[in-house]
Coordinates of C-alpha atoms and ligand atoms in Angstrom, one line a residue:
M1 CA 110.2 71.9 88.7
S2 CA 111.9 75.0 90.3
D3 CA 115.1 74.5 92.2
V4 CA 114.6 77.1 95.0
V5 CA 111.5 79.3 95.5
I6 CA 112.0 82.3 97.7
I7 CA 108.9 84.0 99.2
G8 CA 109.2 87.8 99.3
A9 CA 111.7 90.2 97.7
G10 CA 112.9 92.2 100.7
H11 CA 116.6 93.0 101.0
N12 CA 117.2 89.7 102.9
A13 CA 115.5 87.6 100.2
L14 CA 117.4 89.4 97.5
T15 CA 120.7 88.8 99.3
A16 CA 119.9 85.1 99.7
A17 CA 118.9 84.9 96.0
F18 CA 122.1 86.5 95.0
Y19 CA 124.4 84.1 97.0
L20 CA 122.3 81.0 96.0
A21 CA 122.5 82.0 92.3
K22 CA 126.2 82.7 92.6
A23 CA 126.7 79.2 93.9
G24 CA 124.9 77.7 90.8
R25 CA 121.4 77.4 92.3
K26 CA 118.4 78.7 90.3
P27 CA 116.3 80.9 92.7
L28 CA 112.8 82.0 91.8
V29 CA 111.8 85.0 93.9
L30 CA 108.1 85.7 94.4
E31 CA 107.0 89.1 95.7
R32 CA 103.4 89.9 96.4
R33 CA 103.8 93.7 96.1
H34 CA 104.4 95.5 92.8
V35 CA 107.9 96.5 93.8
V36 CA 110.9 94.7 95.2
G37 CA 112.4 95.9 98.6
G38 CA 109.9 94.9 101.2
C39 CA 110.2 97.5 104.0
A40 CA 113.1 99.1 102.1
T41 CA 111.5 101.0 99.2
S42 CA 111.2 104.6 97.9
E43 CA 107.7 105.1 96.6
E44 CA 105.8 108.1 95.3
F45 CA 103.2 109.2 97.9
A46 CA 102.0 112.5 96.4
P47 CA 102.5 113.8 92.8
G48 CA 106.2 114.5 92.4
Y49 CA 107.2 113.4 95.9
R50 CA 109.0 110.1 96.8
S51 CA 110.2 109.3 100.3
A52 CA 111.9 106.4 102.1
T53 CA 108.5 104.7 102.5
L54 CA 109.3 102.8 105.7
A55 CA 113.0 102.4 106.6
H56 CA 115.1 105.5 106.0
T57 CA 118.6 104.6 107.1
V58 CA 120.2 101.4 105.8
G59 CA 121.6 99.1 108.5
P60 CA 124.4 99.6 107.5
L61 CA 124.5 96.7 105.0
R62 CA 127.4 94.4 105.7
P63 CA 130.4 95.8 103.7
S64 CA 131.2 92.4 102.2
I65 CA 127.7 92.2 100.8
V66 CA 128.0 95.6 99.3
S67 CA 131.2 94.5 97.6
D68 CA 130.0 91.0 96.6
M69 CA 126.9 92.5 95.0
N70 CA 129.0 95.3 93.4
L71 CA 126.4 97.8 94.7
E72 CA 128.5 100.9 94.4
R73 CA 129.4 100.1 90.8
R74 CA 125.7 99.6 90.1
G75 CA 125.2 103.3 91.1
V76 CA 124.3 102.9 94.8
R77 CA 125.6 106.0 96.5
F78 CA 125.9 105.5 100.3
V79 CA 125.7 108.7 102.3
R80 CA 127.7 108.9 105.5
P81 CA 126.4 112.3 106.8
D82 CA 128.2 114.8 108.9
P83 CA 126.6 115.8 111.2
R84 CA 125.3 112.3 111.8
I85 CA 122.6 113.3 114.3
V86 CA 121.0 116.6 115.3
A87 CA 119.4 116.5 118.7
P88 CA 117.4 119.4 120.0
S89 CA 117.3 119.8 123.7
A90 CA 114.5 120.9 126.0
D91 CA 116.2 124.2 126.6
G92 CA 116.5 125.3 123.0
R93 CA 120.1 124.3 122.4
T94 CA 121.0 121.6 119.9
L95 CA 123.6 118.9 120.2
L96 CA 125.3 117.8 117.0
F97 CA 126.9 114.3 116.7
S98 CA 129.7 114.3 114.1
A99 CA 131.4 111.3 112.5
D100 CA 134.5 112.4 114.4
P101 CA 134.4 111.6 118.2
A102 CA 136.7 114.6 119.0
R103 CA 134.4 117.0 117.3
T104 CA 131.4 115.5 119.0
A105 CA 133.2 115.8 122.3
E106 CA 133.6 119.6 121.6
A107 CA 129.9 119.9 120.9
I108 CA 129.1 118.1 124.2
R109 CA 131.4 120.4 126.2
P110 CA 128.9 123.3 126.6
F111 CA 126.5 120.8 128.1
S112 CA 129.1 119.1 130.4
A113 CA 132.9 119.2 130.4
K114 CA 132.9 115.9 132.2
D115 CA 130.8 114.2 129.5
A116 CA 133.0 115.8 126.8
T117 CA 136.0 114.0 128.4
R118 CA 134.3 110.7 128.7
Y119 CA 132.7 110.6 125.2
P120 CA 135.8 109.5 123.3
E121 CA 136.4 106.8 125.9
F122 CA 132.8 105.6 125.4
C123 CA 133.2 105.5 121.7
T124 CA 136.3 103.3 122.1
A125 CA 134.5 101.0 124.6
L126 CA 131.5 100.6 122.2
A127 CA 133.8 100.1 119.2
R128 CA 135.7 97.3 121.1
A129 CA 132.3 95.6 122.0
G130 CA 131.3 96.0 118.3
D131 CA 134.5 94.4 117.1
F132 CA 133.9 91.4 119.3
L133 CA 130.2 91.1 118.4
G134 CA 130.6 91.8 114.6
P135 CA 131.6 88.3 113.7
L136 CA 128.6 86.9 115.6
V137 CA 126.3 88.8 113.2
D138 CA 127.7 86.8 110.3
M139 CA 127.6 83.4 112.0
T140 CA 124.9 80.8 112.2
P141 CA 123.8 80.5 115.9
P142 CA 125.0 77.1 117.2
S143 CA 122.7 74.3 118.3
I144 CA 122.5 74.3 122.1
D145 CA 121.5 70.5 122.3
A146 CA 123.9 69.0 119.8
P147 CA 126.4 71.4 118.4
S148 CA 128.2 70.1 115.3
K149 CA 132.0 70.0 115.1
S150 CA 132.1 73.2 113.0
E151 CA 129.7 74.9 115.5
L152 CA 132.0 73.9 118.4
W153 CA 135.0 75.2 116.5
E154 CA 133.2 78.6 115.9
L155 CA 132.3 78.7 119.6
L156 CA 135.9 78.0 120.6
K157 CA 137.0 80.9 118.3
T158 CA 134.4 83.1 119.9
G159 CA 135.6 82.1 123.4
R160 CA 139.2 82.9 122.5
R161 CA 138.2 86.3 121.1
F162 CA 136.3 87.0 124.3
R163 CA 139.3 86.1 126.5
A164 CA 141.4 88.4 124.3
L165 CA 139.2 91.3 125.3
G166 CA 140.8 91.4 128.7
K167 CA 139.2 91.3 132.1
K168 CA 137.8 94.8 132.2
E169 CA 136.1 94.8 128.8
S170 CA 134.8 91.2 129.0
F171 CA 133.2 91.9 132.4
A172 CA 131.7 95.1 131.0
L173 CA 130.2 93.2 128.1
L174 CA 128.7 90.6 130.3
R175 CA 127.3 93.3 132.6
W176 CA 125.9 95.6 129.9
G177 CA 123.7 93.0 128.1
P178 CA 121.1 92.4 130.8
M179 CA 121.1 96.1 132.0
A180 CA 118.5 98.7 131.3
V181 CA 120.1 101.1 128.8
A182 CA 119.1 104.0 131.0
D183 CA 121.3 102.7 133.8
L184 CA 124.1 102.0 131.3
V185 CA 124.3 105.5 129.9
A186 CA 123.9 107.1 133.3
E187 CA 127.1 105.3 134.4
W188 CA 128.9 107.2 131.6
F189 CA 127.2 110.6 131.3
E190 CA 125.3 113.2 133.2
T191 CA 123.7 115.1 130.3
D192 CA 120.1 113.9 129.9
L193 CA 120.0 114.7 126.2
L194 CA 123.3 112.8 125.5
Q195 CA 122.0 109.8 127.5
A196 CA 118.7 109.9 125.6
V197 CA 120.3 110.0 122.1
I198 CA 122.5 107.0 122.9
A199 CA 119.8 105.1 124.7
A200 CA 117.3 105.6 121.8
R201 CA 119.2 103.1 119.6
A202 CA 118.5 100.4 122.2
I203 CA 114.7 100.9 122.0
H204 CA 114.3 101.8 118.3
G205 CA 111.5 99.6 117.0
T206 CA 111.0 97.7 120.2
A207 CA 108.2 97.5 122.8
M208 CA 110.6 98.5 125.5
G209 CA 111.6 101.8 127.1
P210 CA 115.0 102.9 128.3
W211 CA 114.3 101.5 131.8
S212 CA 113.4 98.0 130.4
A213 CA 115.9 95.3 131.5
G214 CA 117.9 93.9 128.6
T215 CA 117.9 97.0 126.4
G216 CA 121.7 97.1 127.0
A217 CA 121.9 94.0 124.8
I218 CA 120.0 95.8 122.0
L219 CA 122.5 98.6 122.1
L220 CA 125.3 96.1 121.7
L221 CA 123.5 94.3 118.9
H222 CA 123.4 97.6 117.0
A223 CA 127.0 98.4 117.9
A224 CA 128.0 95.1 116.2
V225 CA 127.1 96.6 112.8
D226 CA 127.9 100.3 113.6
P227 CA 129.4 101.2 116.9
A228 CA 128.9 105.0 116.6
P229 CA 127.0 106.2 119.7
G230 CA 123.4 107.0 118.7
G231 CA 123.5 104.4 115.9
S232 CA 123.9 104.3 112.2
S233 CA 123.0 107.3 110.1
V234 CA 124.1 105.7 106.8
S235 CA 121.5 106.2 104.1
V236 CA 121.4 105.8 100.3
A237 CA 120.8 108.6 97.8
G238 CA 117.3 108.0 96.4
G239 CA 116.3 106.2 99.6
P240 CA 116.4 102.5 100.4
G241 CA 114.5 101.7 97.2
A242 CA 117.6 102.7 95.2
L243 CA 119.5 100.1 97.2
T244 CA 117.1 97.2 96.9
R245 CA 116.6 97.9 93.1
A246 CA 120.3 97.5 92.7
M247 CA 120.3 94.4 94.9
A248 CA 117.6 92.9 92.6
D249 CA 119.7 93.7 89.6
A250 CA 122.7 91.9 91.2
A251 CA 120.6 88.9 92.0
R252 CA 119.1 88.7 88.5
E253 CA 122.6 89.1 86.9
A254 CA 123.8 86.2 89.1
G255 CA 120.9 84.0 87.7
A256 CA 117.9 84.6 89.9
E257 CA 114.4 85.2 88.5
I258 CA 112.3 87.7 90.3
R259 CA 108.5 88.1 89.8
T260 CA 106.5 90.9 91.5
G261 CA 102.8 91.0 92.0
V262 CA 102.8 87.3 92.9
E263 CA 101.4 86.2 96.3
V264 CA 102.2 82.9 97.9
R265 CA 99.1 81.6 99.6
Q266 CA 100.5 78.3 101.0
I267 CA 103.7 76.4 101.3
L268 CA 103.1 72.9 100.0
V269 CA 104.4 70.1 102.2
K270 CA 104.7 66.4 101.2
D271 CA 106.1 63.7 103.5
G272 CA 107.4 66.2 106.0
A273 CA 109.3 68.3 103.4
A274 CA 108.5 71.4 101.5
A275 CA 107.4 70.5 98.0
G276 CA 106.6 73.9 96.5
V277 CA 104.1 76.8 96.8
L278 CA 100.5 77.5 96.0
L279 CA 99.9 81.0 94.6
A280 CA 96.9 83.2 95.3
D281 CA 95.8 82.7 91.7
G282 CA 95.7 78.9 92.2
T283 CA 98.9 78.1 90.4
E284 CA 101.2 75.5 92.0
I285 CA 104.9 75.8 91.7
V286 CA 106.8 72.6 92.5
A287 CA 110.2 73.2 94.1
R288 CA 113.0 71.3 95.7
T289 CA 113.7 74.0 98.3
V290 CA 111.4 76.7 99.7
V291 CA 112.8 79.7 101.5
S292 CA 110.5 82.2 103.3
S293 CA 111.5 85.8 104.0
A294 CA 108.1 86.4 105.5
D295 CA 108.3 86.7 109.3
P296 CA 108.1 83.5 111.4
R297 CA 104.5 84.0 112.5
R298 CA 103.3 84.7 109.0
T299 CA 105.3 81.7 107.6
F300 CA 104.3 79.1 110.2
L301 CA 100.8 80.3 111.3
G302 CA 99.7 81.7 107.9
L303 CA 101.3 79.8 105.1
I304 CA 101.5 76.2 106.4
D305 CA 98.8 73.8 107.1
P306 CA 98.9 73.3 110.9
V307 CA 98.8 69.5 110.6
E308 CA 102.3 69.7 109.2
L309 CA 103.8 71.1 112.5
E310 CA 104.1 69.8 116.0
P311 CA 101.7 71.5 118.4
G312 CA 104.7 72.4 120.7
F313 CA 106.4 74.2 117.8
I314 CA 103.2 76.0 116.9
T315 CA 102.9 77.2 120.6
R316 CA 106.5 78.5 120.5
I317 CA 105.8 80.5 117.3
R318 CA 102.6 81.8 118.9
N319 CA 104.7 82.9 121.8
Y320 CA 107.2 84.7 119.5
R321 CA 106.4 88.3 120.3
V322 CA 105.7 90.8 117.5
P323 CA 104.3 93.9 119.3
G324 CA 104.7 96.6 116.7
T325 CA 105.2 100.1 118.2
V326 CA 106.2 102.2 115.2
A327 CA 104.2 104.3 112.7
K328 CA 105.7 106.1 109.8
V329 CA 104.6 109.5 108.5
N330 CA 106.1 111.0 105.3
F331 CA 105.5 114.7 104.7
A332 CA 105.9 116.7 101.5
L333 CA 107.2 120.1 102.5
S334 CA 107.4 123.4 100.6
A335 CA 110.9 124.0 102.2
L336 CA 113.2 122.5 104.8
P337 CA 112.1 123.4 108.4
S338 CA 114.3 125.6 110.6
F339 CA 115.3 124.0 113.9
A340 CA 115.8 126.3 116.8
G341 CA 119.5 126.4 117.8
L342 CA 120.7 125.1 114.4
A343 CA 122.8 127.6 112.6
G344 CA 123.9 127.6 108.9
D345 CA 122.5 126.0 105.8
P346 CA 119.7 123.5 106.8
A347 CA 120.6 121.4 103.7
K348 CA 124.0 120.8 105.3
A349 CA 122.9 120.6 108.9
L350 CA 120.0 118.1 108.2
Q351 CA 121.9 115.6 106.2
G352 CA 121.7 112.9 108.9
R353 CA 119.0 112.1 111.4
V354 CA 117.2 114.4 113.7
H355 CA 116.5 112.9 117.1
I356 CA 113.4 114.2 119.0
G357 CA 113.5 112.8 122.5
P358 CA 115.4 115.2 124.8
G359 CA 115.7 113.0 127.9
I360 CA 115.5 109.5 129.4
D361 CA 112.2 110.3 131.2
Y362 CA 110.8 111.7 127.9
L363 CA 111.5 108.4 126.2
E364 CA 110.2 106.4 129.1
R365 CA 106.9 108.4 129.2
A366 CA 106.5 107.9 125.5
F367 CA 106.8 104.2 126.1
D368 CA 104.5 104.3 129.1
A369 CA 101.6 105.4 126.9
S370 CA 102.0 102.4 124.6
K371 CA 102.0 99.9 127.5
Y372 CA 98.4 100.8 128.0
G373 CA 97.5 100.8 124.3
D374 CA 97.7 104.5 123.7
L375 CA 99.7 106.5 121.1
S376 CA 102.4 108.5 122.9
P377 CA 101.1 112.1 123.3
A378 CA 104.8 113.3 123.0
P379 CA 106.4 110.5 120.9
Y380 CA 110.1 109.8 120.2
L381 CA 110.8 110.8 116.6
D382 CA 113.6 109.8 114.3
I383 CA 113.6 112.0 111.2
T384 CA 115.5 112.2 107.9
F385 CA 115.1 114.4 104.8
P386 CA 115.9 112.1 101.9
S387 CA 115.4 114.8 99.3
I388 CA 118.6 116.5 100.5
H389 CA 120.6 113.7 99.0
D390 CA 118.5 113.2 95.8
A391 CA 116.7 116.3 94.6
S392 CA 114.6 114.2 92.2
M393 CA 112.6 113.0 95.3
A394 CA 110.6 116.3 95.4
P395 CA 109.7 119.0 92.9
A396 CA 112.4 121.8 92.6
G397 CA 113.0 123.7 95.9
R398 CA 110.7 121.3 97.8
H399 CA 111.5 118.5 100.2
V400 CA 110.3 115.2 101.8
M401 CA 110.5 114.6 105.5
S402 CA 110.5 111.0 106.7
V403 CA 109.4 110.5 110.3
H404 CA 109.7 107.4 112.4
V405 CA 107.1 107.7 115.2
Q406 CA 107.4 105.7 118.4
Y407 CA 105.4 104.6 120.3
A408 CA 102.4 103.8 118.2
P409 CA 101.2 100.4 119.6
Y410 CA 99.7 98.0 117.1
T411 CA 97.2 96.9 119.7
L412 CA 95.1 99.9 120.8
R413 CA 93.3 100.2 124.1
S414 CA 90.3 101.6 122.3
G415 CA 89.4 102.8 118.8
S416 CA 91.0 101.7 115.6
W417 CA 94.1 102.9 113.7
S418 CA 91.9 104.0 110.7
S419 CA 90.2 106.6 113.0
L420 CA 93.5 107.7 114.5
E421 CA 95.4 108.7 111.4
D422 CA 94.7 112.4 111.8
T423 CA 95.6 112.3 115.5
L424 CA 98.8 110.6 114.6
A425 CA 99.8 113.3 112.0
A426 CA 98.7 116.1 114.4
T427 CA 100.7 114.6 117.3
V428 CA 103.9 114.4 115.1
L429 CA 103.6 118.0 114.0
R430 CA 102.7 119.3 117.5
T431 CA 105.8 117.5 118.9
L432 CA 108.0 118.8 116.1
E433 CA 106.8 122.4 116.4
V434 CA 108.6 122.6 119.8
S435 CA 112.0 122.3 118.0
A436 CA 111.1 123.4 114.5
P437 CA 108.5 126.2 114.9
G438 CA 106.5 126.7 111.8
V439 CA 107.0 123.2 110.3
T440 CA 103.2 122.7 110.1
S441 CA 102.8 125.6 107.7
L442 CA 105.3 123.9 105.3
V443 CA 103.3 120.7 104.9
E444 CA 101.7 120.2 101.5
H445 CA 100.9 116.4 101.6
R446 CA 101.4 113.5 104.0
Q447 CA 101.4 109.7 103.9
I448 CA 100.4 108.0 107.2
I449 CA 101.5 104.5 107.7
T450 CA 100.1 103.0 110.9
P451 CA 101.4 99.7 112.4
L452 CA 98.2 98.1 111.0
V453 CA 99.1 99.4 107.5
I454 CA 102.7 98.1 108.0
E455 CA 101.2 94.6 108.6
Q456 CA 98.5 94.7 106.0
E457 CA 100.4 96.3 103.1
F458 CA 104.1 95.4 103.8
G459 CA 103.7 92.1 105.6
P460 CA 105.4 92.1 109.0
S461 CA 103.1 90.5 111.6
G462 CA 102.0 92.9 114.3
G463 CA 103.5 95.7 112.2
H464 CA 106.8 94.9 113.9
I465 CA 109.7 96.6 112.1
H466 CA 112.1 93.8 112.9
H467 CA 109.7 90.9 112.1
G468 CA 109.7 90.2 115.9
E469 CA 110.8 91.8 119.1
L470 CA 114.6 92.3 119.5
A471 CA 114.9 91.2 123.1
L472 CA 117.2 89.0 125.1
D473 CA 114.8 86.0 124.8
Q474 CA 114.5 86.4 121.0
L475 CA 118.1 86.9 120.0
F476 CA 120.9 84.6 118.6
T477 CA 120.2 80.9 119.5
M478 CA 116.6 81.9 120.4
R479 CA 115.7 83.8 117.1
P480 CA 113.0 82.9 116.2
T481 CA 112.9 80.0 118.7
L482 CA 115.3 77.7 120.5
G483 CA 116.4 74.8 118.4
W484 CA 115.6 76.5 115.1
A485 CA 118.0 79.5 114.9
N486 CA 120.0 77.9 112.1
Y487 CA 117.6 79.0 109.3
H488 CA 116.3 75.4 109.0
T489 CA 112.7 74.7 110.1
P490 CA 111.0 71.5 111.4
I491 CA 109.9 71.0 107.7
D492 CA 112.7 69.5 105.6
S493 CA 113.9 71.8 102.8
L494 CA 112.0 74.8 104.1
F495 CA 114.2 77.6 105.4
L496 CA 113.8 81.1 106.8
C497 CA 115.9 84.0 105.6
G498 CA 114.1 87.2 106.9
A499 CA 114.6 89.6 109.7
G500 CA 112.8 87.2 112.1
T501 CA 116.1 85.1 112.1
H502 CA 119.5 86.0 113.6
P503 CA 120.6 88.8 113.6
G504 CA 117.5 90.6 112.2
N505 CA 118.6 94.1 113.3
G506 CA 117.7 96.3 110.3
L507 CA 119.0 96.5 106.8
T508 CA 122.3 94.5 107.2
G509 CA 121.6 91.6 104.8
A510 CA 123.1 89.3 107.3
S511 CA 120.0 87.1 107.8
G512 CA 119.8 86.5 104.0
R513 CA 123.4 85.7 103.5
N514 CA 123.6 83.4 106.6
A515 CA 120.5 81.6 105.4
A516 CA 122.0 81.1 101.9
R517 CA 125.1 79.6 103.4
E518 CA 123.0 77.0 105.4
I519 CA 120.8 76.2 102.4
L520 CA 123.9 75.5 100.3
K521 CA 125.3 73.2 103.0
A522 CA 122.0 71.2 103.3
P523 CA 121.7 68.0 101.2
R524 CA 119.5 68.6 98.1
T525 CA 116.4 66.4 97.8
A526 CA 115.4 64.9 94.5
R527 CA 111.7 65.0 95.2
A528 CA 109.4 65.7 92.4
Ligands
FAD601 C1 108.5 101.7 109.6 C2 109.8 101.0 109.5 C3 111.0 101.7 109.7 C4 112.3 101.1 109.7 N1 113.4 101.9 109.7 C5 114.6 101.3 109.5 C6 115.7 102.1 109.4 O1 115.7 103.3 109.3 N2 116.9 101.4 109.2 C7 117.0 100.1 109.1 O2 118.1 99.5 108.9 N3 115.9 99.3 109.2 C8 114.7 99.9 109.4 N4 113.6 99.1 109.5 C9 113.7 97.6 109.5 C10 114.0 97.1 108.1 O3 113.2 97.7 107.2 C11 113.7 95.6 108.1 O4 114.5 95.0 109.2 C12 114.0 94.9 106.8 O5 113.4 95.6 105.8 C13 113.6 93.5 106.8 O6 114.0 92.9 105.6 P1 113.5 91.5 105.1 O7 114.0 91.3 103.8 O8 113.9 90.5 106.2 O9 111.9 91.6 105.1 P2 110.9 92.6 104.4 O10 111.6 93.8 104.0 O11 109.7 92.7 105.3 O12 110.5 91.8 103.1 C14 109.7 90.7 103.2 C15 108.9 90.6 101.9 O13 108.1 89.4 101.8 C16 106.9 89.8 101.1 N5 105.9 88.7 101.4 C17 105.4 88.4 102.6 N6 104.5 87.5 102.5 C18 104.5 87.1 101.2 C19 103.7 86.1 100.4 N7 102.8 85.3 101.1 N8 104.0 86.0 99.1 C20 104.9 86.8 98.5 N9 105.6 87.8 99.1 C21 105.4 87.9 100.5 C22 106.6 91.1 101.6 O14 105.7 91.8 100.7 C23 108.0 91.8 101.7 O15 108.3 92.4 100.4 C24 112.3 99.7 109.5 C25 111.2 99.0 109.2 C26 109.9 99.6 109.3 C27 108.7 98.8 109.0

C-alpha cells in the first residue's frame, strides 16, 4: 500500500511532495505527461528551439521554498532583470520600469512630472500592502463556521497587524480591494501607459478587464508576493522547466517517488474516504492519503464517482468559474526584434517583460471582445525572450519569443479554436508590428497553444491559467469554495494542493506547501 499518492507533478505537487517526504511520509507522484512541471515547463517546439512553454515568469516562488529545496545550489539561476518591464506607448515612446523606483520615476518624468513624483510613493504604498498580505499567502484560510483555536489565534495576529498599519493605510487597503483597478490607478497617475502597465497585473489571466469591480483585490494579491508595480518579472535561466526539474530532484532526494506518463483515471473512495487511485491502464494503487493537484473541477467532476459527493457540493464546484482567456504563442526568431523607441543592445533592454497594452481603454477593449466570445483584434500581450538568459534555448545567434496573449476566450461565439490558430498567430504579429516593425520577417517557426490546447494537453479546466478565476468570490476562504479552503475535501483523506486552492496566484509554491502542512496535521488512517 502507498502512503500518499499525489496526482500531477506541477510545481505545487512537487512542493507538497518535498515537504511531505521531509516529514517522513512516502509520497508517490503520478504525472500524466512525459515531463514534470505542469504549466511550468521548457519544451522543444521546433528543432533546436526551446521556450517557456506556458508560464514564462516564475511567481516569484516563495523565498523560503527556494531555500528549503536548496534550489540555487541545485543550479537554478533566478533572473531579476533590469529593466523589469519595457512598455511601448501609442506615440512611439517607450517607458522602462527599472528595479529601482527612483530610476523608474526618472523614466516616467518625460511623460508626466506629477506621475514621476508620485511613483515612489505608490511603490511604498504597494509594498506596505504587500507586507501585510504576504503572511496571508502562507496561511491556511480559516473556517468561517467553526474556526479552531489555532485559526482564531492566526486571525487575531492578522487583526493586530492590520491595526498596526495605521488608519490611512488600513482604510486604503479596505477600499482598494473591491475597486476597479482602472479607478485605483487613475487616483494615482495621469499617464495612460503607466496606468495600463500597473493595471495589467490585476487582469493577467482573468476574465476581467480593468474596469471590472474587484480587480483591485487581484492587484493586491500579486503585491503580496512581489509588490513591484507592474508585477513580477523574475524568471529562471532555461525557463520554468529548469526550475521544476530541480524541484523534482529536491523532492526525490527527500524521499518522494515520481513517475511520469502515468494518468490517474479515478480516485477510489471507500466508506467516505479516499482509498487510492485507478490508473488509465487499469492498475489500482491503494493509498492511505490521496492528494490532487489537478484543478477542483477536474478533481471532483472528472476523477470522482458523483455518488461519493453531496449534490450541494457538486453544484458549488460546477459554479466554480474557470473561464480561460489566455493563449500562448512561442516564436522561433532569426534575431531579436527592434522595438521603436528602445535604444541600445536589445539583449540588455529585453531581459525582462515587454508589455503591449498602451492604455486602459486598449485593455478594456481587448477584454470587450472576449465577453462576446471573440479573440481580441488588438490583444494585450506580455512577452519575454527566454533565450537571452540561456543561449542553449535556440541555435547560435537565434532567439525564442514567448508571448502571452489575452484575451483569447476558451468559449468562442462561433467557430472552433482549431480553425483559429492561424488567425491567432497573425493577430499577435500584426499587434506586435506596431511597436516592433519587421518582427514578422524574423519568424522561422511558431507554436500555437490555444485555451483548448491548454485544457486538453496540460490539464487546467477551461484552459484557465490559475486553475480557476482569481476574483473576490473565489479567493482565500472561498477558494475553491466556502467551507473547503483548508486543502481538505468532503472525502476523508483526500486533499487538494494545486492552484485552485488558496492562494493560487502563479508559480509561488504556496498552495503546495500549505496543503502539505494540513496533510501532516491530519490524523492518518490505517485503512487497507
Ligand atoms: C499560458 C499560461 C501562462 C502562465 N504564465 C505564468 C507566468 O508567467 N508566471 C506565473 O507565475 N504563472 C503563470 N501561469 C500560471 C502557472 O503556470 C500556474 O499557476 C501553475 O503552473 C499551477 O501549478 P500547479 O502545480 O498548481 O498545477 P499545474 O502546473 O497545472 O500542474 C498540474 C499537473 O497535474 C497533471 N494532471 C492533471 N490531471 C492528472 C491526472 N488525471 N493524472 C495524472 N496527472 C494529472 C497535469 O498534467 C499537470 O502536470 C501561467 C499558466 C498558463 C497556462
